[in-house]
Short mmCIF file of C-alpha atoms in Angstrom, two decimals:
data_model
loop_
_atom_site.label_atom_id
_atom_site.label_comp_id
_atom_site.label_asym_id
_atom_site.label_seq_id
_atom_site.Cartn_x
_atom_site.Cartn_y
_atom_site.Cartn_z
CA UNK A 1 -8.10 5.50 1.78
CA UNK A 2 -9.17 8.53 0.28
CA UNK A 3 -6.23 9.48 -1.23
CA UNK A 4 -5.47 5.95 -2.76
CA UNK A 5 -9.29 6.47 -3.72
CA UNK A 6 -8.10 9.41 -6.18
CA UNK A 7 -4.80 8.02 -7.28
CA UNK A 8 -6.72 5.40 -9.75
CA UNK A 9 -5.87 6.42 -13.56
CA UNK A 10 -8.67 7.12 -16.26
CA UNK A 11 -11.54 4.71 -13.66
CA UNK A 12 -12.81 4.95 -10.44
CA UNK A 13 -13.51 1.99 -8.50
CA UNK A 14 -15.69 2.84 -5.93
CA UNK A 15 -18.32 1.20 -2.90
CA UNK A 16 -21.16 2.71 -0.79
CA UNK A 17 -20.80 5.50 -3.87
CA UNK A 18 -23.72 7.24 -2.26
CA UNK A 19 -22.99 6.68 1.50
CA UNK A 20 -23.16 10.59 3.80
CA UNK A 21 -20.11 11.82 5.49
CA UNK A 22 -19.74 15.14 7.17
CA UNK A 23 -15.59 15.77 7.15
CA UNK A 24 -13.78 17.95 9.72
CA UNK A 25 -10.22 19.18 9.16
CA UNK A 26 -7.46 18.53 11.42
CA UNK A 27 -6.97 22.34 11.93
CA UNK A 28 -10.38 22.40 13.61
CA UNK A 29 -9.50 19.67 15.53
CA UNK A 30 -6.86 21.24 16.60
CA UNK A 31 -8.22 24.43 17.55
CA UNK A 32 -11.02 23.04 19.23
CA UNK A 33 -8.54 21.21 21.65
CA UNK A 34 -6.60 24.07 22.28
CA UNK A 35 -9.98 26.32 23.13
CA UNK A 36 -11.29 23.55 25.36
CA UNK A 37 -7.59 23.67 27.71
CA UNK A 38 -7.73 27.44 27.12
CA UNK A 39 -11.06 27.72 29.23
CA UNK A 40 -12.97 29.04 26.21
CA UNK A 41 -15.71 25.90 26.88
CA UNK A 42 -17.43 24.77 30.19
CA UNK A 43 -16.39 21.30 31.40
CA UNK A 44 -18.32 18.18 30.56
CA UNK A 45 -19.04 19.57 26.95
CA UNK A 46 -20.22 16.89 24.70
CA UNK A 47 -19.48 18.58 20.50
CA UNK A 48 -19.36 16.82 17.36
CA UNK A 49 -17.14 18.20 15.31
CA UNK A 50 -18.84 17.69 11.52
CA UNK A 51 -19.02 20.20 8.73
CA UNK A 52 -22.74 21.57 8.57
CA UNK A 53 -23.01 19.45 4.89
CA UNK A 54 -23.19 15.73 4.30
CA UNK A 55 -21.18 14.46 1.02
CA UNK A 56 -21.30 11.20 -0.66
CA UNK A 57 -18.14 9.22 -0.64
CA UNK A 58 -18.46 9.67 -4.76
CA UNK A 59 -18.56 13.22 -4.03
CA UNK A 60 -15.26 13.74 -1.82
CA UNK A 61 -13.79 11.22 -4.38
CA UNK A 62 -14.22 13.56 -7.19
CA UNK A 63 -12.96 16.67 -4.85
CA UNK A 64 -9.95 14.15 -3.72
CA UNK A 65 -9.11 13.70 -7.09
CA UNK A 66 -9.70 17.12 -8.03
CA UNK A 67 -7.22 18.18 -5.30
CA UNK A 68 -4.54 16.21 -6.03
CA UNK A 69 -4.57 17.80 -9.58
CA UNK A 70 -5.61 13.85 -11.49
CA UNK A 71 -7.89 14.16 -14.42
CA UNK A 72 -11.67 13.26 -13.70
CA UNK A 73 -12.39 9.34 -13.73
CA UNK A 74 -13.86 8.39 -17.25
CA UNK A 75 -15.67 5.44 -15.79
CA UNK A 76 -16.55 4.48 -12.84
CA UNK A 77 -17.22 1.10 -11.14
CA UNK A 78 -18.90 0.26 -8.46
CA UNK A 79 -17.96 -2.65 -6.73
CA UNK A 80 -20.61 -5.40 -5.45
CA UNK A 81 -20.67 -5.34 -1.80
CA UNK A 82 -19.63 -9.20 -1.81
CA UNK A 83 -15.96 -8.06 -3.05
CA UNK A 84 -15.25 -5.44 -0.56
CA UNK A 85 -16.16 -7.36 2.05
CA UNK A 86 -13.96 -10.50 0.68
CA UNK A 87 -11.00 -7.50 0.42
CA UNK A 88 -11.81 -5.96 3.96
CA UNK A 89 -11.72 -9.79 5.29
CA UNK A 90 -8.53 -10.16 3.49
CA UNK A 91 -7.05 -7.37 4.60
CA UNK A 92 -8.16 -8.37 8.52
CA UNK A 93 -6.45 -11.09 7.98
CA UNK A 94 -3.10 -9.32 6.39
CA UNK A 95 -2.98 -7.07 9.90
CA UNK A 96 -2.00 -10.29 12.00
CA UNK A 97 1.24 -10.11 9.55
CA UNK A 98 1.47 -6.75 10.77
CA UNK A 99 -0.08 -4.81 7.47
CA UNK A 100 -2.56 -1.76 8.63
CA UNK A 101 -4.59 -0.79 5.85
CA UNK A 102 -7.64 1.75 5.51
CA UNK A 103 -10.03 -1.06 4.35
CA UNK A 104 -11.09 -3.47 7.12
CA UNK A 105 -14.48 -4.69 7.80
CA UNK A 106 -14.50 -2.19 10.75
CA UNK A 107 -14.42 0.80 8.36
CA UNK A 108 -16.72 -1.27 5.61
CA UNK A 109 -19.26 -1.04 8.46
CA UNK A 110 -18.85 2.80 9.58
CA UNK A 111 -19.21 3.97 5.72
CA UNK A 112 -22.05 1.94 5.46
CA UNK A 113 -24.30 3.71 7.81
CA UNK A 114 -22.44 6.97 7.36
CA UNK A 115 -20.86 9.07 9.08
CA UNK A 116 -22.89 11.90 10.29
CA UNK A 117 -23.74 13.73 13.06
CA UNK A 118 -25.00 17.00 14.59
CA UNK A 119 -22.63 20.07 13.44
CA UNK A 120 -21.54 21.68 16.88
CA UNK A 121 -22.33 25.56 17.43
CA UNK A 122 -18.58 27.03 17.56
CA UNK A 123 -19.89 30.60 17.11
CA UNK A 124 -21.05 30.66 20.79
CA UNK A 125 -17.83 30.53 21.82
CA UNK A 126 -16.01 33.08 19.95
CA UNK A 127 -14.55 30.40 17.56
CA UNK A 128 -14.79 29.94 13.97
CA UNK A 129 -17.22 27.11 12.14
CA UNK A 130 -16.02 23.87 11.27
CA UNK A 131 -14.51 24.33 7.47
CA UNK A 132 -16.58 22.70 4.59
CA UNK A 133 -14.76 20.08 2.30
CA UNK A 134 -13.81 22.22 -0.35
CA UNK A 135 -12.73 25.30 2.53
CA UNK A 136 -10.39 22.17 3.99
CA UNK A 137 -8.84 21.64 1.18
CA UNK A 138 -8.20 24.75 -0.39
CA UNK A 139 -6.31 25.52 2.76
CA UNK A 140 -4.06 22.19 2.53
CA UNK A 141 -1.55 22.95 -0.35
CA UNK A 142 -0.91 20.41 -2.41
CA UNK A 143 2.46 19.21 -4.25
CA UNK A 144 3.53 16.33 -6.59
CA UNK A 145 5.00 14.57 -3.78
CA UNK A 146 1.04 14.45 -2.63
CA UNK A 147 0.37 13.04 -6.06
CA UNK A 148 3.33 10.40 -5.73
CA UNK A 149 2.06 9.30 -2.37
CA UNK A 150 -1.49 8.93 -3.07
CA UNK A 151 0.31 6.51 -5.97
CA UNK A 152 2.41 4.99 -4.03
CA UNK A 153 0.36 4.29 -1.48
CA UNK A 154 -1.53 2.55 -3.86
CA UNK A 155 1.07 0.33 -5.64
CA UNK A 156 2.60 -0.64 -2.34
CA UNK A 157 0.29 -3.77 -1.71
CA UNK A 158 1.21 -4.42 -5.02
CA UNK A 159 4.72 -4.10 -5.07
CA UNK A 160 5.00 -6.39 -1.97
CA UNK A 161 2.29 -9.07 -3.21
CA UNK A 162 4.86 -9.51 -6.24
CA UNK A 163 8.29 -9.67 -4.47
CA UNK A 164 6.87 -11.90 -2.21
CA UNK A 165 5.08 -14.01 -4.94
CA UNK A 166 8.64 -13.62 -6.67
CA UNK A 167 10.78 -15.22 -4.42
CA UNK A 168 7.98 -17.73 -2.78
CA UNK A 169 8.14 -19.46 -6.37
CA UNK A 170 11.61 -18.84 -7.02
CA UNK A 171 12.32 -21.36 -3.60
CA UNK A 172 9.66 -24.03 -4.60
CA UNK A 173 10.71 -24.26 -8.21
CA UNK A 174 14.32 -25.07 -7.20
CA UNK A 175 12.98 -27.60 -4.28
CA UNK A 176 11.09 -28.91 -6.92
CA UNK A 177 13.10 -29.48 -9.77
CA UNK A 178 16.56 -29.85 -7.56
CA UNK A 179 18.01 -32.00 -10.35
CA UNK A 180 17.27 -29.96 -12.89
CA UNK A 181 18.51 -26.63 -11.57
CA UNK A 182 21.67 -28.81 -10.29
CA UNK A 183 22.15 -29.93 -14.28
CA UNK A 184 23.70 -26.26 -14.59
CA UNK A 185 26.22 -26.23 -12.25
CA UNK A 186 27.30 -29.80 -13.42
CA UNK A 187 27.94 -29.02 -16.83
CA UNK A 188 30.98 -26.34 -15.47
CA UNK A 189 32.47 -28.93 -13.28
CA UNK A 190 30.67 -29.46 -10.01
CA UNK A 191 29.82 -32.32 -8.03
CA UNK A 192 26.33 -33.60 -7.91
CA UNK A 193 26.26 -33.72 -4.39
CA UNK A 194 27.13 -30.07 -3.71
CA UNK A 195 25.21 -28.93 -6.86
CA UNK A 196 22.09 -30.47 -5.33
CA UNK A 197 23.32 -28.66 -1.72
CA UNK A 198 23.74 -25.62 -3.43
CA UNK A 199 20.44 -24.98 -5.19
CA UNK A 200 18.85 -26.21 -1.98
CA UNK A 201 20.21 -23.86 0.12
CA UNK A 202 19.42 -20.82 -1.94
CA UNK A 203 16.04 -22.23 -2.67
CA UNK A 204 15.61 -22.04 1.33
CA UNK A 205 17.14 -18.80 1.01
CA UNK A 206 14.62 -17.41 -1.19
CA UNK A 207 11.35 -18.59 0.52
CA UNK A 208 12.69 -17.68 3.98
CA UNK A 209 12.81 -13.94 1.90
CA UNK A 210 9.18 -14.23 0.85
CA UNK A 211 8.35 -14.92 4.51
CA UNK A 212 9.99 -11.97 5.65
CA UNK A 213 8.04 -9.72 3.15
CA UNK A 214 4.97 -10.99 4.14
CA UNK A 215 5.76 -9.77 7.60
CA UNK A 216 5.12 -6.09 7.87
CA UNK A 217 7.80 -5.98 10.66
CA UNK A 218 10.71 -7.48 8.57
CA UNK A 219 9.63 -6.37 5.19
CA UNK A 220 11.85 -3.66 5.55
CA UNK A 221 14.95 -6.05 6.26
CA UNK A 222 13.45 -8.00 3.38
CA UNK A 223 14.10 -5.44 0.53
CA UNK A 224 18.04 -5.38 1.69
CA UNK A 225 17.80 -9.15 1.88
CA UNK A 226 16.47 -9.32 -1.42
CA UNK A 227 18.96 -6.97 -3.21
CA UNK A 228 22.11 -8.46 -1.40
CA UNK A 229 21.01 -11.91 -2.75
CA UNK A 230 20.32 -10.86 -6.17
CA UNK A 231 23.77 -8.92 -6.01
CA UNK A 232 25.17 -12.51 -4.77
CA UNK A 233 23.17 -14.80 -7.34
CA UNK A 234 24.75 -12.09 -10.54
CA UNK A 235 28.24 -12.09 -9.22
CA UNK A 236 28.62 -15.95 -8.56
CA UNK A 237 26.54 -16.55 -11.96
CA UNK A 238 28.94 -14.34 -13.58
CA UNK A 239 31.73 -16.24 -12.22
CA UNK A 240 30.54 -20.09 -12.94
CA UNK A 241 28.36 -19.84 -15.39
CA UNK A 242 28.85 -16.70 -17.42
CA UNK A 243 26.94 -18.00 -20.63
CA UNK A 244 23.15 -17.26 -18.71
CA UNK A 245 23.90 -13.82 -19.45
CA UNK A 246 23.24 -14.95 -23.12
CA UNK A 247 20.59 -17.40 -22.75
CA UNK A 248 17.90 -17.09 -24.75
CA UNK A 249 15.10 -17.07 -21.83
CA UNK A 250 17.33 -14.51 -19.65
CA UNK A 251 17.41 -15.89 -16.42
CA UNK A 252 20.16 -13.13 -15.28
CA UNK A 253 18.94 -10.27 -17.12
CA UNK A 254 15.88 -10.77 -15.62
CA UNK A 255 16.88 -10.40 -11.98
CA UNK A 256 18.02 -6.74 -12.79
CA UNK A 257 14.38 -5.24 -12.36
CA UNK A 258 13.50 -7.26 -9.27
CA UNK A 259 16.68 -5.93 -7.81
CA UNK A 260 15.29 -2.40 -8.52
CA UNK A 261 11.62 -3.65 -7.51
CA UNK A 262 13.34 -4.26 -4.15
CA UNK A 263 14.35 -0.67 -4.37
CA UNK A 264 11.65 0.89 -4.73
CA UNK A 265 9.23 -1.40 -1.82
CA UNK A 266 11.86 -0.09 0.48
CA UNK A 267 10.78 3.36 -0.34
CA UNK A 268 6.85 2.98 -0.15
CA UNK A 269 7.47 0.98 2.96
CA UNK A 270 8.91 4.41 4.45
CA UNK A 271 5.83 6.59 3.75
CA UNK A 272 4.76 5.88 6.92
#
């Protein structure tokens, strides 16, 4: 969330700007674990593992952003609590299709009465402090493949919300205006029957691929689906009805960039 946070261009949209949270790197973690199996702590040890200073969330935001080598927001906006809850109930309702993302309701209510505790004492046990923010991230080194994922992970949603939008309304407009759509294939020859058949089936075609991006699960399938039948829809177009490469509204020329859309969803969809 925090990285998707920082990968906003020029504004920052932001909530609970001024809720506390004490970070602890997964290094520390780490090395905690290891000292507790090691012996290094008695048994039945209760620690928080915090970093001895509280942030704000509009703090780390700035140091996120800093990190990841973006320019400084310009603006920033801070979002009325009504709309983040409205996206966190959204996006509740998106993980019974399978989608997992940082912003649920759950996470709306943690940030909202910080996330704080009391620092442990490491020292007494031969071990180093928890690392502040800025010590964290100074040791994480940081590439522009760490700038293309915070961006990625941020156009995903996007990316999927449009091919699914995409072929959802490419199947009802053909149910819709069956006659219409049939008109083409009429005018080179075929029957009205099997034009009507025709557009009906790929209309069927289509929505069945919007379903299967809205599914996290099949998503993945979905981009391959979506490619092959774009492949399928130029070829055959090519072959019946070669003059929509020419029409003035492009129908065919237009399918080129969803094919690559398609493309690049399968990629994001692999960053995890």
């Amino acid at each position: 969330m925090l990285r998707m946070l920082a990968a906003f261009a020029w504004v920052q949209p932001i909530a609970s700007p001024d809720a506390k949270i004490q970070t602890v790197s997964l290094d520390d973690v780490a090395a905690t674990f290891v000292a507790a199996i090691d012996g290094q702590m008695p048994n039945g040890l209760d620690l928080d593992l915090v970093e001895p200073e509280a942030h704000s969330l509009r703090e780390i935001s700035s140091q996120m952003r800093h990190w990841l080598g973006f320019s400084p927001a310009i603006y920033e906006i801070t979002l009325p609590n009504f709309c983040v809850f409205a996206v966190a109930k959204l996006a509740d309702a998106l993980s019974w299709l399978g989608w997992r993302s940082p912003l649920r309701t759950t996470a709306l209510k943690v940030l909202s009465e910080g996330v704080l505790a009391k620092p442990a004492d490491l020292g007494q046990f031969g071990m180093p402090q928890i690392s502040t923010l800025p010590k964290t991230l100074r040791k994480m080194p940081v590439g522009a493949q760490d700038r293309l994922f915070a961006r990625m992970a941020l156009l995903a949603p996007v990316i999927i919300a449009c091919l699914c939008f995409f072929w959802l309304t490419s199947g009802v407009v053909g149910i819709a205006w069956v006659n219409e759509a049939a008109l083409v294939l009429k005018e080179v020859g075929w029957a009205q029957g099997l034009a009507v058949t025709s557009v009906l089936f790929w209309a069927v075609v289509d929505i069945a691929i919007a379903a299967a991006f809205a599914f996290r699960k099949y998503a993945y399938s979905a981009c391959w689906a979506a490619v092959g039948v774009s492949l399928f829809y130029l070829l055959a177009s090519t072959v019946t009805v070669p003059s929509l490469w020419v029409d003035p509204l492009g129908p065919l020329v237009k399918v080129v960039p969803s094919i690559i859309l398609a493309l690049v969803a399968r990629a994001a969809l692999e960053a995890r």
